[in-house]
Coordinates of C-alpha atoms and ligand atoms in Angstrom, one line a residue:
X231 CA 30.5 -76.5 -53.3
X232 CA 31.5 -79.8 -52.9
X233 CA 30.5 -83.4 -52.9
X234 CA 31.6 -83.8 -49.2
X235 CA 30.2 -80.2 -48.2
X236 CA 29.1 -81.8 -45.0
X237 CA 32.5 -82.8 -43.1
X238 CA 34.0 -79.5 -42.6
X239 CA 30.5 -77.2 -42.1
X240 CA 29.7 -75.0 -40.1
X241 CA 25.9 -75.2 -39.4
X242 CA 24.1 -72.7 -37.3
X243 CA 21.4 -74.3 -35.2
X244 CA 18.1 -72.0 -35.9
X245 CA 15.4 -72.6 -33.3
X246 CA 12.5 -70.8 -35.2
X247 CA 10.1 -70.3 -33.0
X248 CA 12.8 -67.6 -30.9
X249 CA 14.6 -66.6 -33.9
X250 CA 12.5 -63.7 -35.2
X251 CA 8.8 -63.3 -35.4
X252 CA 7.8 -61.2 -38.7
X253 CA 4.1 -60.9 -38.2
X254 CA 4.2 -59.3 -34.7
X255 CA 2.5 -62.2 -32.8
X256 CA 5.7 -62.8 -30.3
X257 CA 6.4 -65.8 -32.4
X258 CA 9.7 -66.1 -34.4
X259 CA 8.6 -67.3 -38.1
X260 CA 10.4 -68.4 -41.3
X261 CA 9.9 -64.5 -42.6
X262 CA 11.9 -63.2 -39.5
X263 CA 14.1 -66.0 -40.4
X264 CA 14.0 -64.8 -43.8
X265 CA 14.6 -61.5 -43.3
X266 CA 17.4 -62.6 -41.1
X267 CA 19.6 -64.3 -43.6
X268 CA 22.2 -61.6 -44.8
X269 CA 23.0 -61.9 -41.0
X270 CA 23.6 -65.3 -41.0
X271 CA 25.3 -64.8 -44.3
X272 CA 27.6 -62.2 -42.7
X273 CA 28.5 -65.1 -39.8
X274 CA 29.7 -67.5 -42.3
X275 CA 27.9 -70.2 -42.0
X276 CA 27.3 -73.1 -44.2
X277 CA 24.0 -74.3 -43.5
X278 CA 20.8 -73.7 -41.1
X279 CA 19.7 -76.7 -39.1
X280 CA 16.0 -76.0 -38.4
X281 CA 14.3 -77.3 -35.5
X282 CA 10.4 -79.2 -36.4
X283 CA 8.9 -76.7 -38.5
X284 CA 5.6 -79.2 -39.1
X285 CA 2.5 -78.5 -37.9
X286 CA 2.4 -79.0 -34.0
X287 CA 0.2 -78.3 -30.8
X288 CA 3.9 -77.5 -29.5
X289 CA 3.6 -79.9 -26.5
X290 CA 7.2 -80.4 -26.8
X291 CA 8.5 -76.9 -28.6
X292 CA 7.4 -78.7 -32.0
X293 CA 8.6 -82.2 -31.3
X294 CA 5.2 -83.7 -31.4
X295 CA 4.5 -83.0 -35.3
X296 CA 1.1 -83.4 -36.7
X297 CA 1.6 -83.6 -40.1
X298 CA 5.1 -83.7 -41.6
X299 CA 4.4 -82.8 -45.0
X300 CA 3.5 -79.3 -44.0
X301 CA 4.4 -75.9 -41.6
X302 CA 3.0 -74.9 -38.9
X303 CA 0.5 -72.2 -39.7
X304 CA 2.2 -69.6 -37.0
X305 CA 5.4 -70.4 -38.5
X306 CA 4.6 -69.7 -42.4
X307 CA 3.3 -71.6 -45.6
X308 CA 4.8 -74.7 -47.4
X309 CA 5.2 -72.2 -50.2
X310 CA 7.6 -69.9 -47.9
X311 CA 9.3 -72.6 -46.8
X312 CA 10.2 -73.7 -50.2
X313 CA 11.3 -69.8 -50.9
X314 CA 13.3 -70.1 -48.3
X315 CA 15.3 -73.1 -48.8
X316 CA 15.6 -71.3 -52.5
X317 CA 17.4 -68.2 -51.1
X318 CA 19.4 -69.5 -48.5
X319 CA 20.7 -71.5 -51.7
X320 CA 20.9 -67.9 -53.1
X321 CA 23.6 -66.9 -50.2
X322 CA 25.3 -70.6 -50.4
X323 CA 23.6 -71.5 -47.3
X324 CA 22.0 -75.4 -47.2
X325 CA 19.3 -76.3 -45.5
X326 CA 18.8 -78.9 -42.7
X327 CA 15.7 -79.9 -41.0
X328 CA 14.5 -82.1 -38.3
X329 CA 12.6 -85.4 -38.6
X330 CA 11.2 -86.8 -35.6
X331 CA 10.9 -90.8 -36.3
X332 CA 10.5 -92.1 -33.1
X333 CA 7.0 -90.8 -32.3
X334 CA 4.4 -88.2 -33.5
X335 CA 1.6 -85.5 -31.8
X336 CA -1.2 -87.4 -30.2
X337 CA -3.0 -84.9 -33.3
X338 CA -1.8 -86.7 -35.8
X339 CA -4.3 -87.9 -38.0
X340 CA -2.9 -91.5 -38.1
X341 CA -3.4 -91.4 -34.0
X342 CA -6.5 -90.1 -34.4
X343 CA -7.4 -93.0 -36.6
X344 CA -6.1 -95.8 -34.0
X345 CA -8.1 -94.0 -31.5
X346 CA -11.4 -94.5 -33.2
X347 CA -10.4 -97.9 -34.9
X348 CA -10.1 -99.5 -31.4
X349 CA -8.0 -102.2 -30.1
X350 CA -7.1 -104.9 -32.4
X351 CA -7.3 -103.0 -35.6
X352 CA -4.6 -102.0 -38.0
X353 CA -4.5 -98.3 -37.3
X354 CA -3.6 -99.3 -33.5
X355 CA -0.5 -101.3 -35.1
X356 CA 1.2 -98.2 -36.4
X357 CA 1.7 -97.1 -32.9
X358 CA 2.0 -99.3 -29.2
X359 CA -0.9 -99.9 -28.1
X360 CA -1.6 -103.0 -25.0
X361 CA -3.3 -104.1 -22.5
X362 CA -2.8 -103.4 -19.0
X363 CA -1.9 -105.4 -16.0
X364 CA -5.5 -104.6 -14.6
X365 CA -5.6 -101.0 -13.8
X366 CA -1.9 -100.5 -14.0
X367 CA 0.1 -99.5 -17.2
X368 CA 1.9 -103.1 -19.1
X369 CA 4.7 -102.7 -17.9
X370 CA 6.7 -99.8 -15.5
X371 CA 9.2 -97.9 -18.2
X372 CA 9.3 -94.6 -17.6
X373 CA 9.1 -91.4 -19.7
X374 CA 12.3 -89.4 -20.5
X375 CA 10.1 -85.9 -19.5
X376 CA 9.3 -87.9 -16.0
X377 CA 6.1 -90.2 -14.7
X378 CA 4.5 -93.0 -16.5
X379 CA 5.5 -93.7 -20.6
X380 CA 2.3 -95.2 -21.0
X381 CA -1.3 -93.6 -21.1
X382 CA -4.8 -95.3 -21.2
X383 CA -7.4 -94.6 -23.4
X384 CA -11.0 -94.9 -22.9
X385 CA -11.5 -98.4 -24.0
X386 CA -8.8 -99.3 -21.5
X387 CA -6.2 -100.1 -24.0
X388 CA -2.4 -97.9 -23.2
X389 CA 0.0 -96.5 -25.6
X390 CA 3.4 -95.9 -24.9
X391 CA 4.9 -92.6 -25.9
X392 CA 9.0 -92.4 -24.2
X393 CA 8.2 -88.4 -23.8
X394 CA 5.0 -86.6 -23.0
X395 CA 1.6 -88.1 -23.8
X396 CA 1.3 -86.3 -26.6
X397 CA 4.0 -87.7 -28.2
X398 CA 2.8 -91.4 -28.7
X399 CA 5.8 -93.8 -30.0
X400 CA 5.7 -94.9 -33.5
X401 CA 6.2 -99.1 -34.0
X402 CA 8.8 -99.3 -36.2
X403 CA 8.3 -102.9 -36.8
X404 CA 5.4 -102.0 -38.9
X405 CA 6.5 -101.7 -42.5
X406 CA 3.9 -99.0 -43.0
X407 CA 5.9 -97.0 -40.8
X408 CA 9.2 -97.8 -42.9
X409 CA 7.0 -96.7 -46.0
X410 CA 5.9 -93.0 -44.4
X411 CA 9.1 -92.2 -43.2
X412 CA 10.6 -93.0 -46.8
X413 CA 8.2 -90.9 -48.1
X414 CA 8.4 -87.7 -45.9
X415 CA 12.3 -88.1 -46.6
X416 CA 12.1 -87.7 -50.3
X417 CA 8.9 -85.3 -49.9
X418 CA 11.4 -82.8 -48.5
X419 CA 14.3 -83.9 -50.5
X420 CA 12.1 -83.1 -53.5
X421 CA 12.0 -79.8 -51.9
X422 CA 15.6 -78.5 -51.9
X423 CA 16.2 -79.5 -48.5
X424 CA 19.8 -80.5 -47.9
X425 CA 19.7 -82.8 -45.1
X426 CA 17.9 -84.8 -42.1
X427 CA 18.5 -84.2 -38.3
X428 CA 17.2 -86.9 -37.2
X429 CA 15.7 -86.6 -33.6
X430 CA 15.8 -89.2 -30.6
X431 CA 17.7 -91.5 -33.6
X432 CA 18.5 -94.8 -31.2
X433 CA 15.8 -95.4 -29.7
X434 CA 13.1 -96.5 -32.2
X435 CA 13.9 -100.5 -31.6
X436 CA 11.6 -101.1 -28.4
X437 CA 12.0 -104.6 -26.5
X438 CA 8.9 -105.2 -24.4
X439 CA 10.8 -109.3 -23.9
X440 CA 13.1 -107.9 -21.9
X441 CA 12.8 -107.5 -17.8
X442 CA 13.8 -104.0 -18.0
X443 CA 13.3 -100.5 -19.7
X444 CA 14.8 -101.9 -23.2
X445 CA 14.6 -99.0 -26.2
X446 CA 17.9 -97.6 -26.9
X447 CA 20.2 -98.6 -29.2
X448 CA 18.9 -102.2 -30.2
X449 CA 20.6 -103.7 -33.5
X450 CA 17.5 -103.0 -35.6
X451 CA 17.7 -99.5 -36.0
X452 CA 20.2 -99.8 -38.2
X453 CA 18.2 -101.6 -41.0
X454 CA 16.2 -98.0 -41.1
X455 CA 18.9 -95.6 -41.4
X456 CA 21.1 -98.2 -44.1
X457 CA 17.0 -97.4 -45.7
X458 CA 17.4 -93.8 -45.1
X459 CA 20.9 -93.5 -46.8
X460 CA 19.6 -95.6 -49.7
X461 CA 17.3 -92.4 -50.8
X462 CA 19.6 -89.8 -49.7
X463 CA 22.0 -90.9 -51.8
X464 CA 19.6 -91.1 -54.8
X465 CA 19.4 -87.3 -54.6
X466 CA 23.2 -87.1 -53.8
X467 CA 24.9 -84.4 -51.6
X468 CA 22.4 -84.7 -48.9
X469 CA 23.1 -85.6 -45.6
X470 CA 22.1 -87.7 -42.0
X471 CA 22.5 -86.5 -39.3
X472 CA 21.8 -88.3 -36.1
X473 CA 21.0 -87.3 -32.5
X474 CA 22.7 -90.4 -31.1
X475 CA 23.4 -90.2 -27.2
X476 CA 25.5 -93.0 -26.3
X477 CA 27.9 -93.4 -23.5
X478 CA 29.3 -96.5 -25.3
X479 CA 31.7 -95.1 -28.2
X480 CA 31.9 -98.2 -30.7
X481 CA 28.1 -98.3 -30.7
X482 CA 28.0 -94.8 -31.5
X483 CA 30.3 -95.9 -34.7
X484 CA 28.4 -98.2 -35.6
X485 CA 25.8 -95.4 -36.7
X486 CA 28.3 -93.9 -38.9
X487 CA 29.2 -96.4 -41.4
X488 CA 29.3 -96.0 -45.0
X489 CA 25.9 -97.3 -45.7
X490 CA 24.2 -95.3 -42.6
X491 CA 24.1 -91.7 -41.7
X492 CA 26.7 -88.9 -42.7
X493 CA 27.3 -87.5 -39.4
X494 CA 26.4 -87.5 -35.6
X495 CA 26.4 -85.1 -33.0
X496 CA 29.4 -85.3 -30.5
X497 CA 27.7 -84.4 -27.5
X498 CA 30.7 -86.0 -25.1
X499 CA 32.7 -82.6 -25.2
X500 CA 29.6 -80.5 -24.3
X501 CA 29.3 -82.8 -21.3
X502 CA 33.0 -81.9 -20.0
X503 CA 34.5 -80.2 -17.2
X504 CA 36.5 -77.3 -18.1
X505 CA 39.8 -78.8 -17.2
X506 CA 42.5 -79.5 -19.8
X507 CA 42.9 -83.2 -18.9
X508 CA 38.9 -84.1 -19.6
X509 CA 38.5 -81.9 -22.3
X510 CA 42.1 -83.2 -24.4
X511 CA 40.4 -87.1 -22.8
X512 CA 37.3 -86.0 -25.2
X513 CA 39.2 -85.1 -28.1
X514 CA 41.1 -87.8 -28.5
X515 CA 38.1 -90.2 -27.9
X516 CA 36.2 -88.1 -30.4
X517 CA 39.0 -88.5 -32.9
X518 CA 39.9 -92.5 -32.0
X519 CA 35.8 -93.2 -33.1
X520 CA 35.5 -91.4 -35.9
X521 CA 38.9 -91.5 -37.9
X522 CA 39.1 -95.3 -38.0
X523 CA 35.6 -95.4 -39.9
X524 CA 36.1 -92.1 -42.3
X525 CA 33.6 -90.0 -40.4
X526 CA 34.4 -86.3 -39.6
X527 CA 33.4 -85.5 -35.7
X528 CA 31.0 -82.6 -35.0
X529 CA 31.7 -80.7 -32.2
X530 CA 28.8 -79.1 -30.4
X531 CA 28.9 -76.6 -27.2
X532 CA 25.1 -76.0 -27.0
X533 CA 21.8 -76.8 -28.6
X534 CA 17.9 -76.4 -27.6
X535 CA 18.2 -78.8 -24.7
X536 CA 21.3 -77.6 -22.6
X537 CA 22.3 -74.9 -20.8
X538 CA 24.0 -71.9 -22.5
X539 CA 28.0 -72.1 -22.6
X540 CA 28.4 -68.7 -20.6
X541 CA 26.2 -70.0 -17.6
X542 CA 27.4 -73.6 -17.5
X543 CA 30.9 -72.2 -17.8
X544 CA 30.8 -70.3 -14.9
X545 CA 29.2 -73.1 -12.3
X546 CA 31.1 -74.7 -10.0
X547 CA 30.5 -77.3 -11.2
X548 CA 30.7 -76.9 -15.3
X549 CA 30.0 -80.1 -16.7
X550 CA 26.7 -80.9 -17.8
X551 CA 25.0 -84.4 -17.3
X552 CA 21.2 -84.7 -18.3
X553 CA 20.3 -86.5 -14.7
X554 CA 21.5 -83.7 -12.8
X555 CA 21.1 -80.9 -15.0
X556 CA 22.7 -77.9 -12.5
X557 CA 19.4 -75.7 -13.5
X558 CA 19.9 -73.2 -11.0
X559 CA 23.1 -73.5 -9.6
X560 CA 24.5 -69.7 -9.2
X561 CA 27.0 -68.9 -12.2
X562 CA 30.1 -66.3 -12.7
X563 CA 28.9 -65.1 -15.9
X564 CA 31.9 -62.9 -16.5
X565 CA 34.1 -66.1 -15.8
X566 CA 31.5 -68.6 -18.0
X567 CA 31.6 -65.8 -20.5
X568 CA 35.8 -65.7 -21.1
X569 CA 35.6 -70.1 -21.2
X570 CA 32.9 -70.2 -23.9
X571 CA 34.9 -67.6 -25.9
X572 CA 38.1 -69.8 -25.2
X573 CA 35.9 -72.7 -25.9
X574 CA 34.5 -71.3 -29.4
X575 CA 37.9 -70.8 -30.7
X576 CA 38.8 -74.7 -29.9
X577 CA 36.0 -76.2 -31.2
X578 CA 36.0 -74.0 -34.3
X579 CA 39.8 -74.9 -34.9
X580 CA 39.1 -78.9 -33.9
X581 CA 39.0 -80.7 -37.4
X582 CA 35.4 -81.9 -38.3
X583 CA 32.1 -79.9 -38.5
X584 CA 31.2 -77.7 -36.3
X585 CA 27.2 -76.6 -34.9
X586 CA 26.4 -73.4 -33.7
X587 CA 23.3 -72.8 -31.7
X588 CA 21.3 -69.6 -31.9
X589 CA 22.1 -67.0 -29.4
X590 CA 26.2 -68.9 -28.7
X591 CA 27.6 -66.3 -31.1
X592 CA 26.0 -63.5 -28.9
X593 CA 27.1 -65.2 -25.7
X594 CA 23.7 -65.2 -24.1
X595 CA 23.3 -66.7 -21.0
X596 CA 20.8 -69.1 -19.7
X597 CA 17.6 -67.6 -18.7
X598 CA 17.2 -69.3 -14.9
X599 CA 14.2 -66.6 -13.5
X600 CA 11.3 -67.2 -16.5
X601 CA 8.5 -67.1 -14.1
X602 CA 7.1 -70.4 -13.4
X603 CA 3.6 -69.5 -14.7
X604 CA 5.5 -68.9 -18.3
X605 CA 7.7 -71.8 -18.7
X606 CA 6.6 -74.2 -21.4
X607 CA 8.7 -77.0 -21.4
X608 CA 6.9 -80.8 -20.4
X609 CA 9.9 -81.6 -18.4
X610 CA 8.9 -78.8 -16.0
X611 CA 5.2 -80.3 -15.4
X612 CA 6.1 -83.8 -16.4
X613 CA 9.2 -83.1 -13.4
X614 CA 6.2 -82.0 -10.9
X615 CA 8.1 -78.6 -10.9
X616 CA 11.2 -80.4 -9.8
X617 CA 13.5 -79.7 -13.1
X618 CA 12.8 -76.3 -14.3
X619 CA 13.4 -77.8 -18.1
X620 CA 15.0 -76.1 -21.5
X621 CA 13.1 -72.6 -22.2
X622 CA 16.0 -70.9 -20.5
X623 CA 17.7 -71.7 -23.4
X624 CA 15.2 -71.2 -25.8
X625 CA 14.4 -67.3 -24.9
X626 CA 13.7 -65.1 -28.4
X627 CA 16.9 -63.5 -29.6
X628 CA 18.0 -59.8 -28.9
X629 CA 18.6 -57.8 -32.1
X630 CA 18.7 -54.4 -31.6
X631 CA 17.5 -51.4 -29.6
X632 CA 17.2 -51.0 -25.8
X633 CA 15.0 -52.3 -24.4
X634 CA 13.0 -56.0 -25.0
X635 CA 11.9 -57.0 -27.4
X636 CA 14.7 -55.8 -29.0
X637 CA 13.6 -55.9 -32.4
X638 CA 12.9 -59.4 -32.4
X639 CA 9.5 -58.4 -32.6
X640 CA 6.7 -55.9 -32.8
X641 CA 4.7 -58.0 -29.8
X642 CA 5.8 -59.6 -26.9
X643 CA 7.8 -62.4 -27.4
X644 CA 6.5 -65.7 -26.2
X645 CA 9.1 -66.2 -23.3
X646 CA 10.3 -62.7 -21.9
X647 CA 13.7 -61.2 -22.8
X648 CA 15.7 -60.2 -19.6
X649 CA 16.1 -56.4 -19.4
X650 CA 19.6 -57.0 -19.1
X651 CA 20.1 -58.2 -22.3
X652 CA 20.9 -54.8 -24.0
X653 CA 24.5 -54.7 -24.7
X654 CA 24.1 -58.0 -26.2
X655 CA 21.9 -57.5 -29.1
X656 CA 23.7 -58.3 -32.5
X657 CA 23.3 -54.7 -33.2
X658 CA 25.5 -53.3 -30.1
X659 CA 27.8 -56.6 -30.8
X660 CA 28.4 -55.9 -34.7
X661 CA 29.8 -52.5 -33.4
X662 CA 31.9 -53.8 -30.8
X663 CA 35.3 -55.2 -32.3
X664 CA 36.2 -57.4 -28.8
X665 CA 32.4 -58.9 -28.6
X666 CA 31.1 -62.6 -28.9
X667 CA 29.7 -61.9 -32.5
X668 CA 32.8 -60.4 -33.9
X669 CA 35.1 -63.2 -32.5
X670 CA 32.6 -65.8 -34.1
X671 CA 32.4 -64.3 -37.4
X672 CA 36.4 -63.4 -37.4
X673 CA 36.8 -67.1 -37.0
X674 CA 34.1 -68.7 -38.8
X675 CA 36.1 -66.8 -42.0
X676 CA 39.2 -68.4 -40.8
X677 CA 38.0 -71.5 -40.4
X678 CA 36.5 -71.8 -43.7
X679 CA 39.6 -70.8 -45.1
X680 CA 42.0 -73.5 -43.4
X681 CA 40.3 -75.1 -41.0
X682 CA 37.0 -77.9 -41.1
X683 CA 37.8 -81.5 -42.6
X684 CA 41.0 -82.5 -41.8
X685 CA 43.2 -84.0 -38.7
X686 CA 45.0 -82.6 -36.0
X687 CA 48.5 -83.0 -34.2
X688 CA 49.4 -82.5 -30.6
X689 CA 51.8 -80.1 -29.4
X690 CA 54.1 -79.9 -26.4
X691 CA 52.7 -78.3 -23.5
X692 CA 52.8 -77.5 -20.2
X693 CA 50.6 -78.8 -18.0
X694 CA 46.7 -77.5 -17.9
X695 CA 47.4 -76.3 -21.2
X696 CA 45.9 -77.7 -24.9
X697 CA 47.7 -76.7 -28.0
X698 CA 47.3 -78.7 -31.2
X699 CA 47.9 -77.4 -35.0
X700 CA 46.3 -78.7 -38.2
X701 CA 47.4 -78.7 -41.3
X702 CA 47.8 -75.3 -42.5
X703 CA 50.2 -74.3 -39.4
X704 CA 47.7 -72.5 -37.6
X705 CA 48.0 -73.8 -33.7
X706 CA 44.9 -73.5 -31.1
X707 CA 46.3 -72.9 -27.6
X708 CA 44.3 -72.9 -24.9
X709 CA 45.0 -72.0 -20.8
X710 CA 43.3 -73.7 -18.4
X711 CA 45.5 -72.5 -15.9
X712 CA 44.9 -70.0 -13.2
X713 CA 47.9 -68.0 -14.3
X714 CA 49.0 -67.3 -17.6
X715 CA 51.5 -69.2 -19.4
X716 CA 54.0 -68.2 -22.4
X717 CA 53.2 -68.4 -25.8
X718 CA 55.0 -71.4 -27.7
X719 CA 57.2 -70.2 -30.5
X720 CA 55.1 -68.9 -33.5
X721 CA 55.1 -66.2 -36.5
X722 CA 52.1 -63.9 -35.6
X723 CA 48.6 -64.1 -33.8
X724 CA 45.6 -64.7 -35.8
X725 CA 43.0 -64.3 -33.3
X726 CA 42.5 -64.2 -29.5
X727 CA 39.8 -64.9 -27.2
X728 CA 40.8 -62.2 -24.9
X729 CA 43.5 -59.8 -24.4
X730 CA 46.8 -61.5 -24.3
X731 CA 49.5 -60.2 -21.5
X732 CA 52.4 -59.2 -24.2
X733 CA 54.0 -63.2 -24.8
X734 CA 51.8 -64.2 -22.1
X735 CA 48.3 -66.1 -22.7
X736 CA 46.2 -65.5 -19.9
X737 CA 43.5 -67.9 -17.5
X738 CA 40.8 -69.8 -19.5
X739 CA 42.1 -68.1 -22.7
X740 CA 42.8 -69.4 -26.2
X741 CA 44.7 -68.0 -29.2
X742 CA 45.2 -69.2 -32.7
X743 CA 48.9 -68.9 -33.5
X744 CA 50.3 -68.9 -37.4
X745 CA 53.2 -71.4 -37.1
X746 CA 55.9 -72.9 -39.3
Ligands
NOJ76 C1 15.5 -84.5 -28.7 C2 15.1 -83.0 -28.9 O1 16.3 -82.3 -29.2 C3 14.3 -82.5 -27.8 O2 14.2 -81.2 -27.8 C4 13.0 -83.3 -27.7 O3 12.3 -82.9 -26.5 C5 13.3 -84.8 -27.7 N1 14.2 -85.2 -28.7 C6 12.0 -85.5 -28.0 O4 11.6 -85.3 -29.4
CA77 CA1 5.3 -64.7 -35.8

């Protein structure tokens, strides 16, 4: 593998804790995970983007870590982990985890330590800690999850934490903090692990000067990620990755030059209608900010904190804004299911890399009934039971069988499997040639043969339709139309998301052509 592994990969997004449990306790857990690799092997991908592994009181699904130089007991051992990262290089598979900079758990031992130090002392510096405006907070940001971002302690002192309470912000203008962060990064790197997601990435810069909520995207951040790059590339061929939502597209560049991270997620195509227009709008923005600075785009259609394609697909309204998140709004699944195939074969064939998130490649859809009593996510109580939150995206995995849990383990699984899930476990969908599975894996080995890194070129088409080629000939055509169109002029079809009408490509339908 190459130097530049990174700009054509495709990396499947492993959410551990629902992947598979191998010790029966409902759990998923690096040996499910482990003893799930030939699968992921068989789907072609690149690398495994793990989400917090660390130690964690899982407030926030694992995004309040404890310690980050070690697993979480119910996920494994250090040791494991390190076997793991050993045969996944065994299968050409690299490994990706997730570090969460911009705050820790409220069990950390450094928080622990500001707690008992009290106010004034160095250990309350590593964090945000101030005094309040008499009995009210310092001042009135708000958390992300909903209510108050700041939380008193007993001596009267708040902290701010931009997520749940247990997540207390880290203050990054503390040079011990600089130093830790260094250190986890080339404590892992020492490991074998092959790259850095790095979570919440713009918004470690706070301004408490200014009259308003002031914490995303200020200048400073980038002095820490040119630091970050500086011991990546000591080690060499390991990668940034940043979880950078910005509306504003040249400040998202800004994150992506040579001396910062590798890579960012593209989250503006997620966030799209299904229309033609919007979604050609988002490619061409995607490519006009990335090209000019040598970056390859990522193209992402779901992840741990969205709805699932096949569900969001199939709203009336099918584009997905995280202030009005559509939880609940009644879906066509048989309609969202035929877009997110179509969708899967245009963002495998769009040049860049590409992420894949546990469950797309069985086409599951969003889980929208988990019993109230069950769900787990802090937006839900932080929301007061107004935003039903993320676990329907986060339900454990169907593998086999008929019934849950569907060999994802021998317990009950932490969030409950729908019933109906049976005919799409990967077992029934490696059997069946027309299913979500086999269209990913038929073009996942496609598109590491000729597609990835690269560039594209617009096509003629008819209205409501996309078709672009890249550089090998092959052509992605896609119909957005309610009726279908012809076929443009081409030498055989590689691979279709549904059944094409003789020369005719159907409604929501896309094909990859072999042209001249
Ligand atoms: C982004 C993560 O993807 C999400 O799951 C988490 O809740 C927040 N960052 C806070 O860490
Ligand atoms: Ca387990």
């Amino acid at each position: 593998m190459s130097e530049t592994w990174w700009r054509g990969a495709a990396i499947y997004q492993v959410y551990l804790r629902s992947f598979a449990d191998g010790n029966g306790d409902g759990i998923g857990d690096l040996a499910g995970l482990r003893s799930r690799l030939p699968y992921l092997s068989d789907l072609g991908v690149d690398a495994i983007w793990l989400n917090p592994w660390y130690p964690s009181p899982m407030a926030d699904g694992g995004y309040d870590v404890a310690d980050y130089r070690d697993i979480e007991p119910s996920f494994g051992t250090l040791a494991e982990a390190e076997k793991f990262i050993q045969e996944a290089h065994a299968l050409g598979i690299r490994t990706i985890i997730d570090i969460v900079p911009n705050h820790g758990s409220d069990q950390q031992k450094w928080f622990l330590d500001a707690l008992a130090a009290g106010p004034g002392s160095a250990e309350r510096e590593r964090f945000w800690f101030a005094e309040g405006n008499g009995d009210l907070p310092p001042n009135d940001w708000k958390s992300i999850f909903g209510g108050p971002a700041w939380t008193r302690v007993p001596d009267g002192q708040w902290y701010l934490h931009l997520f749940a309470p247990e997540q207390p912000d880290f203050n990054w203008n503390n040079p011990e903090v600089v130093e830790e962060f260094h250190d986890v990064l080339r404590f892992w790197f020492d490991r074998g692990v092959d790259g850095i997601r790095i979570d919440s990435a713009a918004l470690l810069i706070k301004d408490f000067d200014s009259e308003e909520e002031s914490y995303t995207d200020h200048d400073g951040v980038h002095t820490i990620y040119q630091g970050w790059r500086q011991i990546s590339d000591e080690y060499g061929e390991r990668i940034l990755i940043g979880e950078v939502w910005l509306p504003d597209q040249e400040r998202f560049a800004l994150y992506l030059r040579p001396n910062e991270m590798h890579t960012a997620f593209n989250f503006d195509f997620m966030a799209r209608r299904w229309e033609a227009a919007e979604l050609r709008a988002s490619i061409d923005l995607t490519l006009a900010t990335h090209v000019p600075i040598g970056a390859p785009p990522t193209w992402v259609l779901s992840n741990h904190d969205v709805p699932r394609p096949v569900t969001k697909y199939g709203r009336a309204v099918t584009s997905f804004d995280h202030a009005e998140r559509n939880d609940g709004m009644p879906s066509d699944l048989v309609l969202g299911e035929r877009r997110a195939r179509a969708a899967a074969l245009m963002a495998m064939a769009l040049p860049g890399s590409l992420y894949v998130y546990q469950g797309e490649e069985l086409g599951l859809p969003e889980v929208d009934d988990i019993p109230d009593e069950l769900r787990q996510d802090p937006m839900w109580t932080r929301s007061k039971h107004t935003v039903p939150g993320r676990d329907g995206c986060r339900v454990p995995l169907p593998w086999s069988g008929q019934e849950p849990p569907f060999g994802y383990s021998t317990g009950e699984p932490w969030l409950p499997q729908p019933a109906s899930w049976k005919g799409l476990t990967a077992e029934a969908q490696t059997a069946d040639e027309s299913s979500m599975l086999s269209l990913y894996k038929a073009g996942l080995r496609i598109r590491r043969a000729e597609l990835g890194d690269g560039s594209l070129r617009w096509l003629d088409s008819p209205e409501g339709v996309l078709a672009f080629a890249r550089e090998s000939g092959l052509a992605c055509v896609a119909n957005f139309n309610p009726d279908a169109v012809e076929l443009p002029p081409h030498e055989g079809v590689l691979l279709a998301s549904g059944p094409l009408e003789g020369n005719l490509l159907p409604s929501d339908t896309a094909v990859w052509l072999r042209t001249g």
